[in-house]
XYZ file of C-alpha atoms in Angstrom:
714
model
C 27.175 151.714 -124.994
C 24.861 151.270 -127.762
C 24.921 154.992 -128.567
C 28.748 154.991 -128.599
C 28.522 152.064 -130.933
C 26.474 153.933 -133.261
C 28.592 156.928 -133.319
C 31.678 154.888 -134.145
C 29.714 153.074 -136.944
C 28.732 156.411 -138.400
C 32.251 157.561 -138.545
C 33.425 154.403 -140.260
C 30.559 154.726 -142.796
C 31.537 158.521 -143.594
C 35.099 157.507 -143.971
C 34.516 154.355 -145.949
C 31.818 156.005 -148.197
C 34.488 157.020 -150.928
C 35.115 153.347 -151.610
C 31.705 152.926 -153.366
C 31.037 156.468 -154.596
C 30.489 156.639 -158.450
C 31.688 160.218 -158.536
C 35.070 159.258 -157.063
C 35.444 156.306 -159.637
C 34.886 158.936 -162.568
C 37.392 161.221 -160.986
C 39.841 158.369 -160.777
C 39.441 157.392 -164.379
C 39.848 161.046 -165.419
C 42.967 161.322 -163.367
C 44.484 158.270 -164.994
C 43.650 159.493 -168.384
C 45.202 162.790 -167.671
C 48.351 161.136 -166.345
C 48.758 158.916 -169.427
C 48.204 161.976 -171.612
C 51.034 163.971 -169.811
C 53.344 161.054 -170.031
C 52.826 160.584 -173.697
C 52.539 164.105 -174.887
C 56.342 164.586 -175.124
C 56.599 161.280 -177.027
C 53.998 162.503 -179.615
C 54.679 166.139 -179.639
C 58.140 167.469 -179.103
C 59.116 170.841 -177.502
C 58.747 173.682 -180.008
C 60.762 176.919 -180.533
C 60.011 180.351 -182.044
C 62.566 180.349 -184.797
C 62.619 182.066 -188.271
C 64.515 181.543 -191.514
C 67.711 183.899 -191.565
C 67.874 184.039 -187.678
C 70.930 182.885 -185.699
C 69.924 179.907 -183.589
C 70.161 180.594 -179.928
C 70.150 176.865 -179.185
C 71.599 173.591 -180.366
C 68.740 171.261 -181.760
C 68.619 167.726 -182.659
C 65.633 165.848 -184.181
C 63.497 164.278 -181.624
C 62.156 161.723 -184.116
C 63.011 160.101 -187.310
C 61.297 161.784 -190.161
C 61.551 162.439 -193.908
C 63.363 165.611 -195.040
C 60.621 166.778 -197.428
C 62.614 169.861 -198.490
C 65.813 168.093 -199.547
C 63.755 165.019 -200.943
C 61.705 167.498 -203.156
C 64.793 169.047 -204.468
C 66.296 165.769 -205.497
C 62.931 164.812 -207.011
C 62.867 167.896 -209.177
C 66.391 167.313 -210.327
C 65.397 163.943 -211.178
C 62.434 165.186 -213.389
C 64.732 167.795 -215.166
C 67.013 165.110 -215.939
C 64.460 163.325 -218.147
C 64.295 164.857 -221.687
C 61.208 165.443 -223.748
C 59.911 162.392 -225.422
C 59.240 162.408 -229.156
C 57.438 159.804 -231.167
C 58.179 159.013 -234.880
C 54.971 158.433 -237.057
C 56.276 156.252 -239.873
C 52.783 156.310 -241.625
C 53.899 159.749 -242.766
C 56.962 158.325 -244.333
C 54.962 155.944 -246.422
C 52.440 158.550 -247.202
C 55.151 160.771 -248.537
C 57.120 158.012 -250.517
C 53.627 157.139 -252.043
C 53.104 160.626 -253.141
C 56.545 160.946 -254.465
C 55.918 157.727 -256.519
C 52.619 159.151 -258.133
C 54.729 162.435 -258.881
C 57.099 160.484 -260.983
C 54.404 158.419 -262.462
C 52.966 161.549 -264.109
C 56.407 162.589 -265.253
C 57.312 159.404 -266.815
C 53.847 158.983 -268.523
C 54.447 162.404 -270.224
C 57.967 161.923 -271.133
C 57.412 158.399 -272.472
C 55.093 159.809 -275.218
C 57.710 159.876 -278.257
C 55.309 161.545 -280.435
C 55.396 164.897 -278.322
C 57.731 167.548 -278.989
C 59.699 168.961 -276.166
C 57.434 171.917 -276.115
C 54.349 169.755 -275.881
C 55.964 167.941 -272.960
C 56.846 171.099 -271.183
C 53.261 172.429 -271.583
C 51.695 169.102 -270.360
C 54.065 168.891 -267.339
C 53.288 172.490 -266.519
C 49.507 171.692 -266.580
C 50.049 168.768 -264.210
C 48.856 169.556 -260.751
C 51.560 167.224 -259.245
C 54.249 169.547 -260.643
C 52.749 172.767 -259.511
C 55.350 173.402 -256.913
C 58.278 173.341 -259.454
C 59.470 176.482 -261.267
C 59.240 176.806 -264.972
C 63.078 176.232 -265.249
C 62.817 173.069 -263.371
C 59.745 171.771 -265.475
C 61.717 172.782 -268.606
C 64.730 170.813 -267.323
C 62.455 167.696 -266.612
C 60.940 167.950 -270.223
C 64.309 167.671 -271.631
C 65.420 164.567 -269.764
C 64.973 161.119 -271.360
C 63.108 158.327 -269.420
C 66.278 156.759 -268.127
C 67.341 159.995 -266.306
C 63.987 160.478 -265.037
C 64.205 156.968 -263.508
C 67.682 157.821 -262.150
C 66.106 161.247 -260.660
C 63.247 159.135 -259.170
C 65.581 156.765 -257.482
C 67.754 159.264 -255.793
C 64.856 161.478 -254.507
C 62.953 158.317 -253.138
C 66.162 156.914 -251.558
C 67.108 160.226 -250.111
C 63.463 161.036 -248.697
C 63.308 157.438 -247.314
C 66.566 157.760 -245.568
C 65.855 161.264 -244.030
C 62.231 160.578 -243.037
C 63.041 157.230 -241.509
C 65.621 158.908 -239.223
C 62.811 161.152 -238.083
C 61.998 164.839 -238.989
C 61.060 167.404 -236.302
C 59.353 170.693 -237.283
C 62.210 172.627 -235.421
C 64.882 170.711 -237.114
C 63.889 171.242 -240.853
C 66.786 173.344 -241.812
C 69.290 170.765 -240.591
C 67.325 168.075 -242.503
C 67.531 169.967 -245.600
C 71.285 170.308 -245.301
C 71.342 166.594 -244.715
C 69.280 166.132 -248.017
C 71.699 168.346 -249.976
C 74.664 166.400 -248.598
C 73.177 163.108 -249.563
C 72.265 164.270 -253.107
C 75.799 165.748 -253.575
C 77.395 162.563 -252.552
C 75.339 160.404 -254.962
C 77.128 160.069 -258.266
C 74.028 159.726 -260.185
C 74.414 162.765 -262.438
C 77.331 165.347 -262.711
C 75.020 168.126 -263.927
C 74.568 170.633 -261.105
C 71.146 171.600 -262.436
C 69.916 167.900 -262.237
C 71.130 167.828 -258.635
C 69.411 170.980 -257.722
C 66.311 169.677 -259.105
C 66.544 166.431 -257.055
C 67.217 168.544 -253.950
C 64.126 170.675 -254.836
C 61.863 167.732 -255.369
C 63.083 165.818 -252.202
C 62.774 169.090 -249.994
C 59.081 169.544 -251.183
C 58.169 166.014 -250.183
C 59.804 166.169 -246.757
C 57.313 166.638 -243.875
C 57.765 166.447 -240.095
C 57.051 162.969 -238.613
C 58.481 163.399 -235.193
C 56.025 164.818 -232.531
C 56.203 165.745 -228.882
C 54.671 162.848 -226.619
C 53.318 164.601 -223.517
C 51.818 161.603 -222.065
C 55.139 159.475 -222.167
C 57.171 162.355 -221.162
C 54.866 162.913 -217.975
C 55.154 159.092 -217.273
C 58.768 158.946 -217.437
C 59.158 161.962 -215.364
C 56.724 160.524 -212.607
C 58.985 157.332 -212.578
C 62.052 159.532 -212.152
C 60.415 161.451 -209.315
C 59.097 158.359 -207.643
C 62.403 156.490 -207.863
C 64.046 158.997 -205.598
C 64.571 157.659 -202.036
C 63.343 159.818 -199.178
C 66.078 161.728 -197.423
C 65.511 160.931 -193.833
C 66.269 163.198 -190.718
C 67.478 160.575 -188.192
C 66.346 160.683 -184.514
C 69.053 162.633 -182.458
C 70.470 164.089 -185.718
C 72.008 167.506 -185.343
C 69.900 170.081 -187.263
C 71.446 173.395 -186.023
C 74.016 174.439 -183.662
C 73.781 177.314 -181.237
C 74.965 180.495 -183.064
C 74.635 178.829 -186.540
C 72.627 180.744 -189.351
C 69.250 179.350 -190.198
C 69.101 178.873 -193.817
C 66.128 177.744 -195.826
C 67.001 174.110 -195.573
C 67.759 174.051 -192.010
C 64.435 175.875 -191.383
C 62.684 173.255 -193.251
C 64.438 170.587 -191.254
C 63.282 172.080 -188.058
C 59.711 172.264 -189.360
C 59.773 168.690 -190.601
C 60.905 167.666 -187.079
C 58.225 169.575 -185.426
C 60.548 171.971 -183.521
C 58.921 175.147 -184.695
C 55.914 176.707 -182.911
C 54.189 177.502 -186.109
C 54.533 174.045 -187.462
C 52.509 172.484 -184.698
C 49.170 170.875 -185.352
C 46.187 169.923 -183.212
C 45.779 166.353 -184.726
C 48.626 164.696 -182.694
C 46.740 166.084 -179.671
C 43.433 164.583 -180.765
C 44.923 161.460 -181.741
C 46.525 161.073 -178.193
C 43.196 161.836 -176.396
C 41.516 159.363 -178.604
C 44.167 156.745 -177.774
C 43.810 157.366 -173.964
C 40.176 157.460 -174.240
C 40.235 153.854 -175.840
C 42.492 152.546 -173.267
C 40.094 154.014 -170.479
C 36.926 152.291 -172.210
C 38.778 148.985 -172.264
C 39.579 149.314 -168.715
C 36.171 150.458 -167.803
C 34.237 147.637 -169.612
C 36.539 144.916 -168.371
C 36.263 146.247 -164.645
C 32.647 146.494 -164.811
C 32.540 142.809 -165.836
C 34.633 141.874 -162.682
C 31.949 141.961 -159.966
C 32.677 142.027 -157.117
C 36.436 142.372 -157.344
C 36.676 145.804 -158.719
C 33.085 146.779 -159.413
C 32.176 149.583 -157.076
C 35.193 148.961 -154.950
C 37.040 152.282 -155.260
C 39.975 151.075 -152.960
C 40.894 148.202 -155.093
C 40.458 150.393 -158.240
C 42.798 152.964 -156.760
C 45.211 150.180 -156.269
C 44.930 148.878 -159.730
C 45.311 152.432 -161.225
C 48.286 153.060 -158.912
C 49.906 149.793 -160.392
C 49.097 150.898 -163.932
C 50.671 154.278 -163.067
C 53.917 152.683 -161.667
C 54.227 150.416 -164.610
C 53.750 153.443 -166.955
C 56.407 155.366 -165.242
C 58.845 152.571 -165.213
C 58.367 152.133 -168.942
C 58.892 155.745 -169.641
C 61.901 155.823 -167.332
C 63.541 152.899 -169.535
C 62.436 154.897 -172.580
C 64.470 157.952 -171.427
C 67.563 155.583 -170.631
C 67.150 154.148 -174.284
C 67.269 157.716 -175.709
C 70.515 158.488 -173.714
C 72.257 155.493 -174.733
C 71.019 155.427 -178.348
C 70.253 151.725 -178.287
C 66.980 150.284 -179.387
C 67.758 147.111 -177.195
C 67.050 148.687 -173.973
C 63.257 148.665 -174.555
C 63.265 145.094 -173.790
C 64.176 145.826 -170.290
C 60.758 147.321 -169.690
C 59.087 145.798 -166.563
C 55.782 145.158 -168.108
C 55.607 141.870 -166.250
C 56.067 143.590 -163.089
C 52.618 145.204 -163.342
C 51.048 142.262 -164.803
C 52.190 139.875 -162.055
C 50.944 142.268 -159.448
C 47.469 142.582 -160.802
C 47.457 138.833 -161.027
C 48.357 138.350 -157.397
C 45.834 141.035 -156.311
C 43.015 140.798 -158.653
C 43.046 138.022 -161.426
C 44.788 136.438 -164.205
C 42.311 137.566 -166.920
C 42.375 141.254 -165.889
C 46.182 141.060 -165.579
C 46.458 139.808 -169.144
C 44.305 142.635 -170.426
C 46.422 144.936 -168.644
C 49.614 143.404 -170.176
C 48.032 144.279 -173.624
C 47.718 147.945 -172.461
C 51.173 148.025 -171.155
C 52.470 146.393 -174.268
C 50.599 149.144 -176.574
C 52.068 151.759 -174.267
C 55.592 150.504 -174.566
C 55.298 150.102 -178.424
C 54.506 153.955 -178.556
C 57.228 154.980 -176.020
C 60.100 152.934 -177.668
C 59.076 153.876 -181.194
C 61.606 156.173 -182.757
C 60.449 156.637 -186.353
C 57.464 159.031 -187.076
C 56.438 156.966 -190.011
C 55.891 154.096 -187.443
C 54.175 155.549 -184.394
C 54.038 152.146 -182.774
C 57.003 149.849 -182.810
C 55.289 146.462 -182.198
C 58.508 144.537 -181.846
C 58.620 145.653 -178.115
C 54.842 145.226 -177.773
C 55.036 141.559 -178.989
C 57.922 140.550 -176.781
C 56.720 142.301 -173.696
C 53.097 140.947 -174.216
C 54.396 137.271 -174.516
C 56.645 137.632 -171.534
C 54.069 139.403 -169.305
C 51.326 136.831 -170.216
C 53.730 134.010 -169.277
C 54.305 135.902 -165.907
C 50.571 136.196 -165.300
C 50.106 132.400 -165.587
C 53.317 131.783 -163.709
C 52.150 133.581 -160.471
C 48.477 132.633 -160.933
C 48.571 129.996 -158.239
C 51.726 130.525 -156.219
C 51.620 130.603 -152.394
C 55.142 131.657 -151.529
C 57.029 134.821 -152.185
C 60.053 132.909 -153.368
C 58.183 131.573 -156.221
C 57.775 135.058 -157.689
C 61.412 134.971 -158.612
C 60.941 131.703 -160.286
C 57.961 133.349 -162.254
C 60.511 136.115 -163.214
C 62.879 133.535 -164.630
C 59.795 132.043 -166.629
C 59.177 135.781 -167.863
C 62.812 136.056 -168.894
C 62.693 132.767 -170.822
C 59.668 133.914 -172.778
C 61.272 137.202 -173.477
C 64.351 135.486 -174.832
C 62.281 133.190 -176.990
C 60.173 136.006 -178.346
C 63.359 138.207 -179.210
C 64.919 135.053 -180.958
C 61.721 135.051 -183.087
C 62.076 138.538 -184.191
C 65.649 138.210 -184.872
C 65.182 134.982 -187.179
C 62.345 136.638 -188.904
C 63.993 139.803 -189.635
C 67.715 138.912 -189.633
C 68.812 141.756 -191.731
C 67.431 144.224 -189.252
C 69.746 143.051 -186.416
C 73.543 143.064 -186.274
C 75.146 140.357 -184.030
C 75.853 142.887 -181.379
C 72.187 144.319 -181.488
C 70.844 140.699 -181.290
C 72.991 139.896 -178.141
C 72.075 143.114 -176.362
C 68.362 142.467 -177.133
C 68.607 139.010 -175.728
C 70.476 140.195 -172.525
C 67.965 143.001 -172.123
C 65.080 140.625 -172.380
C 66.625 138.334 -169.888
C 67.322 141.163 -167.386
C 63.784 142.601 -167.927
C 62.104 139.287 -166.703
C 64.229 139.114 -163.680
C 63.962 142.942 -162.877
C 60.023 142.437 -163.098
C 60.176 139.771 -160.481
C 62.262 141.888 -158.163
C 59.997 144.835 -158.550
C 56.978 142.657 -157.807
C 58.611 141.198 -154.580
C 59.666 144.694 -153.415
C 56.416 146.394 -154.038
C 53.985 143.839 -152.852
C 54.178 144.844 -149.069
C 53.695 148.503 -150.064
C 50.419 147.826 -151.728
C 49.397 145.358 -149.131
C 50.004 147.768 -146.475
C 48.747 151.104 -148.131
C 45.570 149.582 -149.645
C 45.024 146.860 -147.051
C 44.247 144.410 -149.901
C 45.703 140.947 -149.445
C 47.252 138.844 -151.863
C 46.997 135.042 -151.669
C 50.593 134.789 -150.694
C 50.018 137.097 -147.731
C 47.003 134.992 -146.733
C 48.745 131.686 -146.832
C 51.486 133.247 -144.714
C 48.962 134.379 -142.174
C 47.422 130.994 -142.103
C 50.673 129.377 -141.108
C 49.999 127.632 -137.607
C 53.424 128.873 -136.511
C 52.327 132.504 -136.918
C 52.864 133.994 -133.249
C 49.225 134.959 -132.786
C 47.863 131.512 -133.840
C 50.368 129.738 -131.691
C 49.190 132.178 -128.890
C 45.622 130.996 -129.640
C 46.446 127.385 -129.653
C 48.256 127.384 -126.347
C 46.160 129.804 -124.427
C 42.781 128.966 -125.787
C 42.799 125.377 -127.380
C 39.082 125.378 -127.602
C 38.832 128.572 -129.269
C 41.566 127.514 -131.613
C 39.732 124.399 -132.521
C 36.543 126.398 -133.097
C 38.210 128.846 -135.233
C 39.705 126.004 -137.323
C 36.238 124.689 -137.939
C 34.738 128.139 -138.647
C 37.475 128.707 -141.128
C 36.628 125.405 -143.076
C 32.985 126.406 -143.120
C 33.566 129.966 -144.086
C 36.013 128.906 -146.845
C 33.747 126.397 -148.646
C 30.664 128.850 -148.338
C 32.686 131.910 -149.763
C 33.887 129.828 -152.542
C 30.405 128.470 -153.427
C 29.145 132.094 -153.995
C 32.276 133.400 -155.633
C 33.664 135.365 -152.735
C 37.278 135.254 -151.493
C 37.479 131.833 -149.760
C 40.928 132.137 -148.472
C 40.301 135.490 -146.950
C 37.215 134.119 -145.080
C 39.247 131.161 -143.789
C 42.151 133.356 -142.539
C 39.776 135.921 -141.144
C 38.065 133.050 -139.205
C 41.377 131.942 -137.760
C 41.789 135.394 -136.129
C 38.189 136.439 -135.516
C 38.129 135.340 -131.892
C 41.773 136.355 -130.941
C 40.531 138.715 -128.283
C 39.191 135.556 -126.245
C 42.834 134.975 -125.187
C 42.628 137.912 -123.011
C 40.016 135.989 -120.567
C 39.871 132.635 -122.095
C 37.943 130.869 -119.224
C 34.979 133.179 -119.693
C 34.204 131.499 -123.035
C 32.398 128.070 -123.092
C 34.723 126.434 -125.517
C 37.658 126.799 -123.279
C 35.826 125.496 -120.185
C 36.739 121.847 -119.160
C 33.925 119.610 -118.027
C 35.003 119.721 -114.411
C 35.570 123.579 -114.666
C 33.217 125.823 -112.950
C 31.650 128.608 -115.117
C 32.986 131.779 -113.930
C 29.753 133.645 -115.238
C 27.897 131.839 -112.525
C 29.675 134.046 -109.815
C 29.411 137.536 -111.608
C 26.387 139.691 -112.604
C 25.122 139.584 -116.156
C 26.308 143.123 -116.682
C 29.931 142.142 -116.012
C 29.688 139.110 -118.064
C 28.147 141.180 -120.899
C 31.101 143.467 -120.694
C 33.646 140.676 -120.781
C 31.945 139.041 -123.856
C 31.334 142.233 -125.672
C 35.010 143.163 -125.395
C 36.645 140.295 -127.075
C 36.161 141.836 -130.866
C 37.944 145.047 -129.872
C 40.395 143.261 -127.651
C 41.121 141.103 -130.685
C 41.619 144.023 -132.985
C 44.006 145.650 -130.686
C 46.296 142.586 -130.721
C 45.954 142.390 -134.589
C 46.982 146.051 -134.760
C 49.842 145.471 -132.595
C 51.098 142.721 -134.837
C 50.264 144.716 -137.998
C 47.793 142.272 -139.174
C 46.240 143.534 -142.544
C 43.007 145.550 -142.184
C 40.684 143.123 -143.981
C 41.513 140.603 -141.239
C 40.735 143.284 -138.601
C 37.426 144.207 -140.256
C 36.272 140.590 -140.003
C 37.338 140.368 -136.218
C 35.364 143.521 -135.465
C 32.542 142.909 -137.725
C 31.594 139.222 -137.418
C 29.169 139.828 -134.568
C 27.844 143.183 -135.770
C 25.178 144.306 -133.399
C 24.029 140.974 -132.278
C 22.107 140.709 -128.881
C 23.552 138.588 -126.073
C 20.183 136.868 -125.456
C 21.313 134.669 -122.661
C 22.897 137.414 -120.532
C 20.117 139.967 -121.462
C 17.328 137.610 -120.406
C 19.314 136.709 -117.298
C 19.621 140.478 -116.512
C 16.029 141.081 -117.076
C 15.122 138.275 -114.815
C 17.452 139.402 -112.111
C 16.757 143.243 -112.159
C 13.741 145.054 -110.952
C 14.534 147.872 -113.542
C 13.854 147.944 -117.265
C 16.791 146.651 -119.118
C 17.288 147.979 -122.739
C 18.385 145.651 -125.300
C 20.827 148.079 -126.824
C 22.988 147.665 -123.696
C 23.373 143.876 -124.478
C 24.207 144.173 -128.055
C 27.728 144.242 -129.725
C 28.535 147.909 -130.388
C 30.516 147.143 -133.650
C 29.687 147.691 -137.358
C 27.576 145.127 -139.071
C 29.479 143.024 -141.678
C 30.391 145.141 -144.635
C 31.856 142.334 -146.846
C 30.397 138.965 -147.821
C 33.507 137.360 -146.116
C 32.824 139.060 -142.855
C 28.981 137.987 -142.974
C 30.067 134.440 -143.816
C 32.513 134.268 -140.885
C 29.902 135.565 -138.581
C 27.378 132.992 -139.798
C 29.845 130.147 -139.531
C 30.772 131.322 -135.990
C 27.318 131.064 -134.882
C 26.698 127.792 -136.657
C 29.713 126.000 -135.420
C 28.863 127.055 -131.770
C 25.339 125.978 -132.104
C 25.936 122.667 -133.804
C 28.635 121.925 -131.216
C 26.303 122.247 -128.390
C 23.864 119.729 -129.801
C 24.293 116.552 -127.921
C 22.834 114.042 -130.573
C 23.180 115.914 -133.861
C 21.271 114.515 -136.907
C 21.122 115.791 -140.571
C 17.725 117.289 -139.815
C 18.717 119.027 -136.561
C 21.865 120.448 -138.248
C 19.892 121.805 -141.303
C 17.351 123.344 -139.001
C 19.885 124.986 -136.842
C 21.760 126.398 -139.899
C 18.802 127.771 -141.397
C 17.379 129.308 -138.093
C 20.765 131.110 -137.528
C 20.722 132.565 -140.940
C 17.030 133.528 -140.627
C 17.723 135.117 -137.350
C 20.599 137.136 -138.675
C 18.381 138.385 -141.475
C 15.561 139.220 -139.287
C 17.731 141.075 -136.878
C 19.350 143.259 -139.707
C 22.806 141.784 -139.352
C 23.213 141.038 -143.159
C 21.704 144.308 -144.361
C 25.029 145.899 -145.434
C 27.192 143.126 -146.886
C 25.308 142.700 -150.278
C 24.533 138.977 -149.761
C 21.349 137.977 -151.773
C 18.825 135.425 -150.695
C 20.136 133.155 -153.297
C 23.563 133.399 -152.056
C 22.340 132.685 -148.482
C 20.731 129.677 -149.726
C 23.894 128.527 -151.348
C 25.707 129.230 -148.077
C 23.360 127.149 -146.037
C 23.692 124.273 -148.249
C 27.533 124.489 -148.363
C 27.962 124.725 -144.650
C 25.392 121.883 -144.143
C 27.597 119.609 -146.338
C 30.763 120.764 -144.466
C 29.059 120.037 -141.009
C 28.094 116.512 -142.271
C 31.822 115.685 -142.811
C 32.982 117.128 -139.634
C 30.215 115.657 -137.382
C 29.778 112.308 -139.269
C 30.746 110.164 -136.501
C 28.253 111.761 -134.041
C 25.195 111.987 -136.228
C 22.477 109.606 -135.539
C 20.940 108.401 -138.758
C 17.167 107.408 -138.700
C 18.140 103.938 -139.727
C 20.636 103.696 -136.876
C 18.004 104.701 -134.307
C 15.499 102.347 -135.729
C 17.998 99.320 -135.421
C 18.912 100.606 -131.782
C 15.257 100.581 -130.888
C 14.815 97.138 -132.193
C 17.761 95.945 -130.341
C 16.312 97.423 -127.032
C 13.060 95.704 -127.719
C 14.604 92.170 -128.348
C 17.268 92.410 -125.684
């Protein structure tokens, strides 16, 4: 029988090996990353087509994103630049300089003309020799020499005023001929002298002193044109905007719009791929480091890790489905329907609140990417904000519930926080929401919370069944005394039932003391001896004081077979009633390969042949989890302490420590990862619990002393 047990144990170990294999964990992380990449690639990089300018489009194409129409925007910017004229700057210092030069010119003339002793010929000669008059012809100089001083002053006035007017209006080099015409017009209109020759002289002098004082300002022109370019609002290609119809000619503008929308094969780039790979890698790193800190819930437990990854994938898929629905109805409000709280509440129920909140952050980032419709804003964190607040509320709401009906109440809490978060968005950005959009968003948030609760309730049995991982709710349901198997245990084996309740209390407190699953240990203890209901009277706790022990009438070999069969008999019943695998594991593993010492020694004494210990050992796997090992220890401790007629604190402590040491020496605790420190904590915890249970039966040293004294004096 021992060999058969070994073979079964090896098969279990081979089958269970994947649950702790590091390579399997890495493959799971890789597959999750690949799945996320494939889900998001369509969101980041749209489907592309081989199209060219001048071609007739074989398909109707709309923009998958909101993006800037660079081609049309640049055309408008170029038009804006062209509309800005060249900027010219007037230099008024040149006006003053020229007026000053004209003043000096007439000072020379007046100085010579004012000399009355000079003859007209002398005046002519001196004027001709003056450098200031070198630009004048001899006829003009001769005309000046014949003028009296008053006429010279009149000539000075008309030329100065004309020069001042013209140059203050600005003179460009390219406009000199026009300016000269203006000078001639001003002089002709001035009645200072009716002589044509004098007017011509005024024109000649004024024309000479005119210089360009308006110059092209390249810096100012560039600045104004840049302002004009920057003032042009970008032309947007809206998401789902029609770009080209099937059979339509693809002109330059259409081709550029297709290129901007990323619909052309030759317009694709590797950067979005790298960016998406980096995003997925960051999410996986966050998951990895958080999971590594969650010993022993997820660390090196590939089955639990697979369940968590499955929940994550389910949540991602549900978000993506809502995203597709949002695109089809062209409404941004439907993003608030995303059941992020579904995944968060499931992870809370199966793993922990802390890890669930972290998962909610990842789900919210994913949703912000899926529901973003603007290429200029890859993540739309409006959705992430609302979904993160709602899912976090859901995590705390289901953190301590013990009934499935309470999940729906948690969904209402999620819905409430969704609505409040959406109201915050609406009030902070009122101009971004119409009244209809606001109402739609609030309704979507409300439905999203309730929908998350429905999904959680509906999928919990699937995860419990497929992965054999129990939620606190399921464990509380299994601990109900009205459960058919527990009622069977109570009615048919009341002694075993009472024993199982005490074992459950011992196991729960000890498991919680070392950070294991106390609720699982307690419920597993309730069912661990269910197999005794098949032959109840063969177990001592079910034998009344007046009852004869049936083992006294049968051989040790037959007794051994009956006792050794109770774990497997119990597992059969558990399977028939579809009790989860972790409970079955505790039932089959709690004795491990322990030796039935009493019947073994009895067989050795009665038999003349050599009896092997292996024949009298339980042929089952040794405890594989801390909870199974604790139930096994509690089972032995309770039975041993119950058999003590006069228990004291010292006797109970000695018994507990001896049982734990015996199991250690026998190798029964070699495969459950219990440390010596944890075993010490377990022994202390069980001792404290037993003190409370057997308080009325314990004889304290002081009591015994008083009893002895009473006997001596009685």
